[in-house]
């Protein structure tokens, strides 16, 4: 794995001298953020050795090098998912590469179903904790260079970044919710009984991404911040027939709020 990472890093480093400090991973229908930062270089995933290429509509599949308020960024416009048949190693591979590019902070976004009865479609939920119902990406051979064999997960989501999100939101026309994200493999959406179960065990939102990346990044000592856009409701009485198109549309509608918040937060990330 280390050899592969070095090849990917070498391919990227040949094309840019930008040394990103922050990585941003944009979920389904949430790719417009890239129009709001100063993009210097775009590399399709297909041109980077070993990078998984997402096949899902709504996920662009390009790596962007950019600046926002002088903070150097690497942005993933779209991500590969486990449900596409990629292994956990493949799904989380870009995060390994970003660590070796030198990032110290990771911002992730996703579309998720809301199970908390106080949520409505279009809400933004800061992820404060998670329950992982996907295979763990750290199963398998341990590479000591990445970090502990048994990483602590009691504070996987950086508390300071969570606080910062709420202080940024105060001065923006953005309201934030906070909650626990449950990660499932998909690709099916939930049955009504599954939504009920996930609510009972402590979930506020459910989705098919983010947690593998957070586990891998947290193991490597990267500060993680993640946010869900609530695109549908898994609340008894409010459950509607769900399609990927509806999820994408709801995510796109809420995207400007997410972009505003991310921009404000990234501007405050200092070395
Ligand atoms: N369940 C799982 N994944 C999702 C959902 C959902 O309701 N909405 C968006 N992604």
XYZ file of N, CA and C and ligand atoms in Angstrom:
823
model
N 0.846 -1.226 0.000
C 0.000 0.000 0.000
C 0.871 1.262 0.000
N 1.945 1.258 0.824
C 2.787 2.461 0.901
C 3.405 2.804 -0.451
N 3.807 1.749 -1.177
C 4.413 1.957 -2.491
C 3.409 2.603 -3.453
N 2.183 2.105 -3.403
C 1.123 2.653 -4.263
C 0.889 4.133 -3.934
N 0.804 4.410 -2.623
C 0.563 5.798 -2.191
C 1.665 6.707 -2.730
N 2.907 6.217 -2.632
C 4.031 7.049 -3.112
C 3.896 7.332 -4.610
N 3.416 6.328 -5.358
C 3.222 6.541 -6.812
C 2.134 7.578 -7.075
N 1.045 7.487 -6.328
C -0.047 8.464 -6.512
C 0.443 9.867 -6.145
N 1.162 9.962 -5.018
C 1.676 11.265 -4.576
C 2.641 11.818 -5.629
N 3.497 10.958 -6.173
C 4.470 11.416 -7.173
C 3.753 11.945 -8.409
N 2.697 11.259 -8.836
C 1.931 11.684 -10.018
C 1.327 13.070 -9.780
N 0.785 13.279 -8.570
C 0.158 14.569 -8.242
C 1.229 15.661 -8.126
N 2.320 15.333 -7.431
C 3.354 16.343 -7.168
C 4.027 16.821 -8.451
N 3.986 15.978 -9.492
C 4.555 16.384 -10.783
C 3.731 17.497 -11.416
N 2.431 17.549 -11.034
C 1.530 18.484 -11.707
C 1.287 19.778 -10.952
N 1.643 19.797 -9.668
C 1.409 21.022 -8.890
C 2.408 21.143 -7.742
N 2.702 22.412 -7.407
C 3.579 22.647 -6.241
C 2.722 22.957 -5.014
N 1.396 23.010 -5.190
C 0.513 23.311 -4.047
C 0.600 22.182 -3.028
N 0.851 22.573 -1.782
C 0.903 21.589 -0.687
C -0.346 21.792 0.155
N -1.393 20.993 -0.088
C -2.661 21.266 0.608
C -2.575 21.055 2.116
N -3.280 21.930 2.823
C -3.373 21.781 4.283
C -4.694 21.129 4.669
N -5.716 21.399 3.845
C -7.071 20.937 4.147
C -7.589 20.112 2.968
N -8.244 19.001 3.270
C -8.934 18.236 2.226
C -10.436 18.409 2.419
N -11.150 18.540 1.308
C -12.605 18.679 1.357
C -13.195 17.575 0.488
N -14.108 16.786 1.061
C -14.759 15.710 0.305
C -16.231 16.087 0.124
N -16.644 16.213 -1.135
C -18.009 16.676 -1.420
C -18.902 15.504 -1.802
N -20.045 15.416 -1.134
C -20.966 14.294 -1.368
C -21.939 14.547 -2.514
N -22.864 13.599 -2.692
C -23.891 13.642 -3.761
C -24.561 14.996 -3.863
N -24.517 15.602 -5.039
C -25.228 16.855 -5.267
C -24.608 18.037 -4.544
N -23.386 17.855 -4.001
C -22.789 18.912 -3.188
C -21.494 19.437 -3.798
N -21.344 19.239 -5.108
C -20.089 19.581 -5.778
C -19.917 21.053 -6.128
N -20.977 21.868 -5.977
C -20.900 23.261 -6.438
C -19.939 24.129 -5.628
N -19.598 23.681 -4.435
C -18.651 24.394 -3.584
C -17.405 24.815 -4.368
N -17.019 23.979 -5.336
C -15.766 24.238 -6.067
C -15.829 25.545 -6.869
N -17.047 26.015 -7.178
C -17.146 27.268 -7.933
C -16.891 28.481 -7.047
N -16.771 28.242 -5.756
C -16.645 29.362 -4.822
C -15.233 29.511 -4.284
N -14.320 28.703 -4.784
C -12.919 28.824 -4.352
C -12.053 29.015 -5.601
N -10.810 29.392 -5.349
C -9.900 29.705 -6.461
C -9.219 28.409 -6.915
N -9.775 27.790 -7.955
C -9.247 26.492 -8.398
C -8.036 26.695 -9.307
N -6.962 25.992 -9.011
C -5.720 26.130 -9.798
C -5.490 24.942 -10.729
N -5.983 23.775 -10.317
C -5.706 22.574 -11.108
C -6.788 21.527 -10.863
N -7.176 20.852 -11.962
C -8.183 19.783 -11.842
C -7.573 18.513 -12.424
N -7.538 17.453 -11.655
C -7.019 16.178 -12.169
C -8.129 15.123 -12.057
N -8.595 14.582 -13.185
C -9.602 13.501 -13.085
C -9.015 12.316 -12.311
N -9.835 11.695 -11.484
C -9.344 10.542 -10.702
C -8.729 9.485 -11.617
N -9.320 9.371 -12.820
C -8.862 8.329 -13.745
C -7.399 8.519 -14.155
N -6.869 9.715 -13.935
C -5.465 9.963 -14.306
C -4.498 9.804 -13.141
N -5.021 9.436 -11.969
C -4.142 9.247 -10.802
C -4.057 7.752 -10.518
N -2.853 7.187 -10.510
C -2.766 5.747 -10.279
C -3.454 5.326 -8.982
N -4.220 4.258 -9.055
C -4.893 3.588 -7.932
C -6.090 4.357 -7.352
N -6.408 5.536 -7.890
C -7.562 6.277 -7.364
C -8.854 5.612 -7.831
N -9.811 5.353 -6.931
C -11.091 4.769 -7.354
C -11.940 5.826 -8.060
N -12.596 5.438 -9.120
C -13.398 6.375 -9.917
C -14.882 6.135 -9.625
N -15.593 7.140 -9.075
C -17.010 6.916 -8.768
C -17.834 6.769 -10.032
N -18.794 5.833 -9.994
C -19.626 5.607 -11.180
C -21.012 6.193 -11.030
N -21.287 6.844 -9.890
C -22.662 7.282 -9.613
C -22.916 8.688 -10.131
N -24.064 8.861 -10.741
C -24.515 10.155 -11.212
C -24.555 11.120 -10.022
N -24.043 12.337 -10.194
C -24.028 13.296 -9.079
C -22.666 13.355 -8.410
N -21.764 12.447 -8.826
C -20.399 12.446 -8.295
C -19.436 12.648 -9.455
N -18.767 13.801 -9.470
C -17.947 14.184 -10.627
C -16.721 13.310 -10.884
N -15.960 13.072 -9.846
C -14.763 12.261 -10.030
C -13.536 13.028 -10.447
N -13.245 14.126 -9.747
C -12.018 14.877 -10.037
C -11.443 15.446 -8.750
N -10.111 15.538 -8.778
C -9.391 16.118 -7.648
C -9.026 17.551 -8.030
N -9.345 18.497 -7.151
C -9.067 19.896 -7.449
C -8.085 20.446 -6.436
N -7.135 21.216 -6.932
C -6.215 21.931 -6.044
C -6.608 23.392 -6.100
N -6.797 23.987 -4.928
C -7.397 25.319 -4.882
C -6.921 26.083 -3.657
N -7.290 27.357 -3.635
C -7.041 28.189 -2.458
C -8.347 28.830 -2.025
N -8.508 28.966 -0.720
C -9.571 29.810 -0.198
C -8.972 30.614 0.940
N -8.985 31.930 0.785
C -8.343 32.827 1.759
C -6.937 32.340 2.092
N -6.185 32.035 1.085
C -4.779 31.607 1.200
C -4.558 30.236 1.812
N -5.650 29.548 2.147
C -5.486 28.188 2.677
C -5.455 27.226 1.480
N -4.363 26.452 1.340
C -4.298 25.520 0.211
C -5.179 24.289 0.452
N -5.984 23.979 -0.572
C -6.979 22.905 -0.428
C -6.787 21.832 -1.482
N -7.129 20.606 -1.113
C -7.374 19.579 -2.128
C -8.836 19.175 -1.961
N -9.564 19.185 -3.076
C -11.005 18.938 -3.006
C -11.345 17.696 -3.817
N -12.075 16.790 -3.194
C -12.584 15.619 -3.924
C -13.979 15.953 -4.397
N -14.122 16.079 -5.712
C -15.444 16.338 -6.259
C -16.055 14.975 -6.575
N -16.747 14.438 -5.588
C -17.286 13.078 -5.702
C -16.358 12.069 -5.057
N -16.948 10.974 -4.631
C -16.191 9.918 -3.964
C -16.695 8.553 -4.428
N -15.825 7.560 -4.331
C -16.242 6.186 -4.632
C -16.918 5.623 -3.382
N -17.913 4.780 -3.586
C -18.643 4.195 -2.452
C -18.417 2.692 -2.377
N -18.584 2.171 -1.190
C -18.481 0.725 -0.959
C -19.531 -0.026 -1.788
N -20.737 0.567 -1.916
C -21.826 -0.133 -2.625
C -21.541 -0.305 -4.115
N -20.546 0.422 -4.619
C -20.183 0.258 -6.034
C -19.318 -0.974 -6.247
N -18.905 -1.589 -5.144
C -18.075 -2.783 -5.255
C -16.614 -2.516 -4.944
N -16.293 -1.269 -4.640
C -14.911 -0.975 -4.230
C -14.670 -1.525 -2.835
N -13.440 -1.962 -2.591
C -13.100 -2.446 -1.252
C -12.961 -1.238 -0.321
N -12.952 -1.499 0.963
C -12.756 -0.413 1.926
C -11.391 0.250 1.727
N -10.388 -0.555 1.375
C -9.055 0.020 1.090
C -9.147 1.019 -0.062
N -9.935 0.654 -1.072
C -10.067 1.550 -2.241
C -10.868 2.815 -1.882
N -11.969 2.603 -1.159
C -12.825 3.742 -0.803
C -12.025 4.793 -0.018
N -11.139 4.314 0.863
C -10.421 5.242 1.751
C -9.036 5.618 1.214
N -8.664 5.048 0.078
C -7.321 5.282 -0.465
C -6.974 6.775 -0.634
N -7.909 7.603 -1.184
C -7.563 9.018 -1.354
C -7.120 9.692 -0.050
N -7.730 9.294 1.067
C -7.357 9.896 2.353
C -5.921 9.581 2.725
N -5.492 8.373 2.418
C -4.098 7.994 2.668
C -3.174 8.891 1.837
N -3.554 9.082 0.581
C -2.738 9.928 -0.309
C -2.687 11.366 0.237
N -3.831 11.873 0.695
C -3.864 13.249 1.205
C -2.946 13.413 2.417
N -2.908 12.385 3.262
C -2.017 12.459 4.430
C -0.570 12.651 3.961
N -0.218 11.905 2.919
C 1.167 11.994 2.425
C 1.399 13.260 1.595
N 0.303 13.923 1.199
C 0.456 15.253 0.574
C 0.623 16.324 1.652
N 0.330 15.959 2.900
C 0.585 16.875 4.012
C -0.629 17.520 4.650
N -1.847 17.026 4.383
C -3.016 17.684 5.002
C -3.054 17.414 6.513
N -3.660 18.367 7.245
C -3.853 18.116 8.685
C -5.328 18.186 9.086
N -6.185 18.635 8.166
C -7.604 18.804 8.488
C -8.454 18.292 7.331
N -9.576 17.658 7.681
C -10.462 17.079 6.672
C -11.896 17.546 6.906
N -12.523 18.070 5.855
C -13.932 18.438 5.890
C -14.677 17.498 4.955
N -15.746 16.881 5.461
C -16.525 15.974 4.611
C -17.980 16.397 4.601
N -18.652 16.135 3.477
C -20.089 16.375 3.426
C -20.766 15.164 2.806
N -22.022 14.989 3.171
C -22.787 13.884 2.586
C -24.270 14.226 2.591
N -25.018 13.430 1.831
C -26.477 13.508 1.858
C -26.941 12.384 2.775
N -27.924 12.656 3.632
C -28.351 11.634 4.584
C -29.843 11.726 4.856
N -30.387 10.614 5.295
C -31.786 10.577 5.710
C -31.874 10.953 7.184
N -32.821 11.838 7.519
C -32.944 12.284 8.909
C -33.937 11.424 9.674
N -33.530 10.971 10.858
C -34.442 10.175 11.700
C -34.870 10.924 12.955
N -34.157 12.012 13.250
C -34.525 12.822 14.403
C -35.803 13.591 14.047
N -36.860 13.461 14.861
C -38.137 14.098 14.514
C -38.067 15.626 14.459
N -36.999 16.222 14.995
C -36.854 17.683 14.919
C -36.248 18.137 13.586
N -35.819 17.189 12.767
C -35.166 17.565 11.507
C -36.190 17.765 10.396
N -35.800 18.642 9.447
C -36.611 18.757 8.223
C -35.690 18.686 7.009
N -36.280 18.440 5.857
C -35.487 18.337 4.628
C -34.777 19.665 4.375
N -33.491 19.574 4.068
C -32.689 20.781 3.816
C -31.868 21.206 5.016
N -32.129 20.612 6.184
C -31.319 20.936 7.369
C -29.878 20.489 7.185
N -28.971 21.178 7.867
C -27.569 20.762 7.920
C -27.303 20.197 9.309
N -26.764 19.004 9.355
C -26.437 18.374 10.643
C -24.924 18.205 10.775
N -24.372 18.823 11.794
C -22.958 18.607 12.112
C -22.848 17.232 12.751
N -21.945 16.418 12.247
C -21.786 15.070 12.806
C -20.887 15.155 14.040
N -21.471 14.778 15.183
C -20.724 14.830 16.440
C -20.208 13.450 16.812
N -20.816 12.420 16.233
C -20.439 11.044 16.563
C -21.017 10.125 15.484
N -20.581 8.885 15.473
C -21.170 7.974 14.492
C -21.350 6.569 15.065
N -22.172 5.812 14.360
C -22.283 4.367 14.603
C -21.966 3.714 13.269
N -20.941 2.872 13.264
C -20.506 2.276 12.008
C -21.161 0.924 11.787
N -22.015 0.845 10.772
C -22.657 -0.428 10.423
C -22.090 -0.954 9.091
N -20.976 -0.365 8.672
C -20.280 -0.841 7.462
C -19.087 -1.680 7.925
N -18.463 -2.436 7.014
C -17.217 -3.109 7.418
C -16.174 -2.063 7.817
N -15.363 -2.405 8.811
C -14.355 -1.437 9.272
C -13.178 -1.398 8.292
N -12.804 -0.191 7.823
C -11.729 -0.095 6.819
C -10.346 -0.468 7.358
N -10.214 -0.603 8.678
C -8.896 -0.941 9.233
C -8.714 -2.450 9.428
N -9.723 -3.239 9.045
C -9.571 -4.700 9.106
C -8.524 -5.106 8.073
N -7.610 -5.973 8.474
C -6.570 -6.423 7.547
C -5.196 -6.100 8.090
N -4.228 -6.204 7.203
C -2.835 -6.005 7.634
C -2.664 -4.604 8.243
N -1.963 -4.553 9.373
C -1.728 -3.254 10.010
C -0.449 -2.630 9.462
N -0.562 -1.365 9.051
C 0.628 -0.632 8.594
C 0.975 0.360 9.712
N 2.007 0.053 10.523
C 2.297 0.897 11.693
C 2.483 2.375 11.348
N 2.988 2.664 10.142
C 3.183 4.067 9.742
C 1.891 4.880 9.764
N 0.755 4.216 9.580
C -0.522 4.945 9.540
C -1.004 5.322 10.943
N -0.577 4.580 11.962
C -1.064 4.868 13.310
C -1.338 3.585 14.068
N -2.171 3.721 15.110
C -2.405 2.611 16.027
C -3.168 1.452 15.357
N -2.871 0.239 15.790
C -3.673 -0.929 15.389
C -5.106 -0.811 15.937
N -5.206 -0.213 17.144
C -6.505 -0.098 17.832
C -6.815 1.379 18.124
N -7.174 2.131 17.100
C -7.355 3.571 17.316
C -8.535 3.886 18.235
N -8.307 4.839 19.123
C -9.386 5.364 19.968
C -10.364 6.111 19.058
N -11.661 5.958 19.324
C -12.645 6.665 18.487
C -13.586 7.520 19.349
N -13.186 7.767 20.616
C -14.097 8.488 21.512
C -14.256 9.947 21.089
N -13.306 10.450 20.303
C -13.446 11.824 19.811
C -13.010 11.888 18.351
N -13.750 11.142 17.518
C -13.375 11.063 16.099
C -13.627 12.384 15.379
N -14.608 13.136 15.867
C -14.949 14.417 15.226
C -14.398 15.529 16.106
N -13.528 16.328 15.526
C -12.776 17.319 16.295
C -13.707 18.326 16.995
N -13.581 18.404 18.324
C -14.492 19.252 19.120
C -14.342 20.729 18.774
N -13.095 21.151 18.561
C -12.872 22.577 18.255
C -13.535 22.954 16.934
N -13.441 22.052 15.942
C -14.053 22.346 14.639
C -15.575 22.378 14.767
N -16.117 21.511 15.621
C -17.581 21.518 15.841
C -17.998 22.857 16.455
N -17.235 23.304 17.468
C -17.539 24.599 18.105
C -17.438 25.732 17.091
N -16.386 25.630 16.268
C -16.166 26.660 15.251
C -17.322 26.717 14.254
N -17.881 25.555 13.924
C -19.012 25.513 12.989
C -20.184 26.297 13.574
N -20.445 26.099 14.867
C -21.577 26.787 15.482
C -21.313 28.288 15.608
N -20.045 28.664 15.853
C -19.800 30.105 15.931
C -19.848 30.733 14.538
N -19.396 30.010 13.503
C -19.525 30.527 12.131
C -20.998 30.676 11.757
N -21.802 29.671 12.103
C -23.216 29.655 11.702
C -23.980 30.839 12.306
N -23.548 31.255 13.512
C -24.239 32.354 14.209
C -24.287 33.621 13.380
N -23.205 33.889 12.644
C -23.191 35.147 11.878
C -23.592 34.943 10.418
N -24.033 33.744 10.077
C -24.472 33.466 8.709
C -25.961 33.106 8.731
N -26.625 33.221 7.571
C -28.027 32.773 7.557
C -28.096 31.246 7.462
N -27.460 30.602 8.423
C -27.378 29.133 8.406
C -27.706 28.623 9.799
N -28.633 27.683 9.859
C -28.958 27.064 11.151
C -28.386 25.671 11.154
N -27.819 25.272 12.257
C -27.197 23.953 12.309
C -27.877 23.059 13.323
N -27.954 21.769 12.962
C -28.344 20.735 13.919
C -27.071 19.951 14.224
N -27.133 19.153 15.258
C -25.960 18.330 15.599
C -26.469 16.928 15.872
N -25.718 15.919 15.496
C -26.210 14.583 15.789
C -25.263 13.469 15.434
N -25.800 12.275 15.579
C -25.040 11.045 15.359
C -25.425 10.461 13.990
N -24.406 10.138 13.205
C -24.599 9.618 11.839
C -24.393 8.109 11.851
N -25.336 7.406 11.258
C -25.185 5.954 11.130
C -24.772 5.641 9.703
N -23.674 4.896 9.565
C -23.179 4.555 8.227
C -23.602 3.142 7.867
N -24.257 3.033 6.717
C -24.694 1.728 6.205
C -24.088 1.527 4.817
N -24.089 0.279 4.343
C -23.477 0.041 3.038
C -24.345 0.562 1.893
N -25.711 0.588 2.090
C -26.562 0.794 0.928
C -26.363 -0.406 0.013
N -26.747 -0.359 -1.273
C -27.344 0.800 -1.922
C -28.849 0.951 -1.696
N -29.471 0.027 -0.979
C -30.901 0.244 -0.707
C -31.044 1.370 0.311
N -32.083 2.161 0.165
C -32.470 3.056 1.256
C -33.133 2.192 2.319
N -33.492 2.803 3.444
C -33.975 2.020 4.580
C -35.453 1.646 4.467
N -35.789 0.521 5.061
C -37.196 0.204 5.290
C -37.664 1.055 6.476
N -38.972 1.135 6.660
C -39.486 1.908 7.808
C -38.990 1.318 9.116
N -38.909 -0.012 9.160
C -38.445 -0.670 10.399
C -36.965 -0.357 10.653
N -36.190 -0.296 9.575
C -34.758 0.040 9.755
C -34.581 1.466 10.265
N -35.349 2.422 9.714
C -35.264 3.794 10.231
C -35.592 3.807 11.725
N -36.652 3.068 12.095
C -37.064 3.020 13.514
C -35.946 2.452 14.367
N -35.346 1.365 13.871
C -34.242 0.710 14.592
C -33.062 1.679 14.759
N -32.697 2.353 13.658
C -31.543 3.262 13.716
C -31.802 4.433 14.665
N -33.054 4.876 14.726
C -33.392 5.950 15.669
C -33.266 5.421 17.109
N -33.775 4.185 17.305
C -33.755 3.596 18.655
C -32.337 3.422 19.173
N -31.404 3.076 18.289
C -30.028 2.840 18.771
C -29.214 4.136 18.866
N -29.836 5.264 18.560
C -29.134 6.529 18.806
C -28.768 7.338 17.584
N -29.293 6.964 16.420
C -28.952 7.710 15.206
C -29.865 8.901 14.969
N -29.282 9.970 14.449
C -30.076 11.129 14.013
C -30.185 11.174 12.500
N -29.183 10.601 11.814
C -29.191 10.590 10.345
C -28.507 9.308 9.873
N -28.853 8.896 8.642
C -28.260 7.665 8.107
C -27.825 7.912 6.660
N -26.661 7.348 6.330
C -26.154 7.516 4.972
C -25.116 6.460 4.631
N -24.580 6.560 3.414
C -23.755 5.474 2.868
C -22.282 5.852 2.685
N -21.802 6.813 3.460
C -20.404 7.237 3.242
C -19.799 7.783 4.526
N -18.730 8.537 4.372
C -18.119 9.387 5.408
C -17.391 8.641 6.519
N -18.057 7.645 7.125
C -17.450 6.977 8.279
C -16.146 6.230 7.909
N -16.105 5.507 6.779
C -14.816 4.877 6.440
C -13.686 5.901 6.328
N -13.981 7.027 5.691
C -12.953 8.066 5.527
C -12.527 8.628 6.890
N -13.516 8.854 7.768
C -13.195 9.416 9.090
C -12.339 8.430 9.889
N -12.670 7.157 9.835
C -11.893 6.161 10.598
C -10.433 6.172 10.135
N -10.247 6.149 8.827
C -8.886 6.112 8.271
C -8.139 7.418 8.567
N -8.811 8.541 8.396
C -8.166 9.838 8.633
C -7.838 10.008 10.112
N -8.762 9.620 10.971
C -8.553 9.776 12.419
C -7.385 8.901 12.887
N -7.294 7.715 12.325
C -6.159 6.844 12.678
C -4.830 7.541 12.373
N -4.812 8.308 11.270
C -3.579 8.961 10.840
C -3.369 10.329 11.499
N -4.239 10.677 12.447
C -4.057 11.925 13.198
C -4.583 13.164 12.489
N -5.451 12.979 11.493
C -6.043 14.126 10.784
C -7.278 14.589 11.553
N -7.425 15.911 11.711
C -8.611 16.456 12.386
C -9.798 16.369 11.428
N -10.910 15.799 11.901
C -12.056 15.566 11.017
C -13.260 16.410 11.412
N -13.904 16.954 10.384
C -15.189 17.639 10.561
C -16.118 17.148 9.459
N -17.337 16.745 9.809
C -18.242 16.219 8.789
C -19.658 16.756 8.988
N -20.333 16.918 7.877
C -21.669 17.466 7.932
C -22.605 16.737 6.969
N -23.841 16.491 7.428
C -24.854 15.862 6.577
C -25.873 16.891 6.127
N -26.262 16.793 4.873
C -27.420 17.541 4.405
C -28.588 16.561 4.480
N -29.624 16.941 5.203
C -30.779 16.044 5.361
C -31.634 16.142 4.089
N -31.648 15.063 3.332
C -32.315 15.091 2.020
C -33.671 14.391 2.031
N -33.977 13.676 3.112
C -35.248 12.949 3.210
C -35.432 12.574 4.666
N -36.653 12.147 5.005
C -36.925 11.876 6.419
C -37.300 10.422 6.659
N -36.628 9.840 7.645
C -36.955 8.483 8.084
C -37.697 8.556 9.410
N -38.672 9.443 9.455
C -39.434 9.696 10.685
C -40.843 9.131 10.472
N -41.338 8.299 11.406
C -42.674 7.726 11.224
C -43.707 8.807 10.871
N -44.498 8.544 9.822
C -45.511 9.511 9.380
C -44.988 10.457 8.306
N -43.647 10.539 8.181
C -43.085 11.485 7.189
C -42.258 10.763 6.126
N -42.325 9.431 6.120
C -41.515 8.662 5.176
C -42.194 8.663 3.803
N -41.420 9.055 2.791
C -41.967 9.092 1.423
C -41.144 8.195 0.522
N -41.725 7.812 -0.593
C -41.012 7.018 -1.613
C -39.740 7.786 -2.002
N -38.596 7.112 -1.962
C -37.322 7.830 -2.129
C -36.561 7.377 -3.373
N -36.018 8.359 -4.085
C -35.179 8.061 -5.254
C -33.868 8.858 -5.129
N -32.855 8.420 -5.874
C -31.572 9.137 -5.896
C -31.773 10.563 -6.423
N -32.723 10.721 -7.358
C -32.980 12.049 -7.931
C -33.488 13.010 -6.845
N -34.397 12.484 -5.987
C -34.915 13.333 -4.900
C -33.786 13.726 -3.947
N -32.913 12.753 -3.655
C -31.790 13.010 -2.739
C -30.883 14.082 -3.337
N -30.569 13.922 -4.627
C -29.675 14.884 -5.293
C -30.274 16.284 -5.312
N -31.574 16.343 -5.618
C -32.253 17.642 -5.713
C -32.236 18.342 -4.352
N -32.564 17.604 -3.286
C -32.591 18.208 -1.953
C -31.186 18.651 -1.541
N -30.170 17.862 -1.925
C -28.787 18.222 -1.598
C -28.389 19.492 -2.345
N -28.739 19.545 -3.626
C -28.394 20.731 -4.432
C -29.071 21.984 -3.884
N -30.318 21.843 -3.436
C -31.037 23.004 -2.897
C -30.366 23.542 -1.629
N -29.801 22.641 -0.829
C -29.202 23.063 0.444
C -27.722 23.437 0.295
N -27.169 23.150 -0.873
C -25.734 23.322 -1.093
C -25.196 24.719 -0.772
N -25.907 25.811 -1.158
C -25.364 27.145 -0.874
C -25.098 27.378 0.617
N -25.948 26.829 1.486
C -25.743 26.997 2.941
C -24.483 26.269 3.382
N -24.321 25.058 2.838
C -23.149 24.247 3.178
C -21.876 24.957 2.718
N -21.910 25.498 1.497
C -20.740 26.180 0.943
C -20.382 27.397 1.788
N -21.386 28.151 2.203
C -21.151 29.345 3.018
C -20.434 28.972 4.312
N -20.934 27.928 4.939
C -20.362 27.506 6.218
C -18.935 26.980 6.027
N -18.757 26.127 5.038
C -17.425 25.552 4.808
C -16.411 26.638 4.510
N -16.815 27.609 3.684
C -15.888 28.683 3.325
C -15.466 29.465 4.562
N -16.441 29.766 5.406
C -16.117 30.523 6.614
C -15.174 29.725 7.521
N -15.458 28.434 7.647
C -14.633 27.602 8.534
C -13.217 27.424 7.977
N -13.128 27.191 6.678
C -11.803 26.962 6.072
C -10.941 28.221 6.195
N -11.581 29.379 6.038
C -10.848 30.644 6.164
C -10.185 30.794 7.529
N -10.707 30.065 8.518
C -10.177 30.206 9.884
C -9.190 29.121 10.259
N -8.988 28.175 9.354
C -8.027 27.109 9.656
C -6.634 27.694 9.478
N -5.884 27.785 10.525
C -4.524 28.313 10.405
C -3.512 27.241 10.684
N -2.326 27.441 10.247
C -1.244 26.476 10.521
C -0.922 26.493 12.004
N -30.640 6.483 3.759
C -29.398 6.176 3.392
N -28.651 6.968 2.664
C -29.151 8.150 2.293
C -30.441 8.533 2.648
C -31.229 7.657 3.423
O -32.385 7.942 3.775
N -30.631 9.757 2.133
C -29.495 10.111 1.487
N -28.599 9.129 1.579
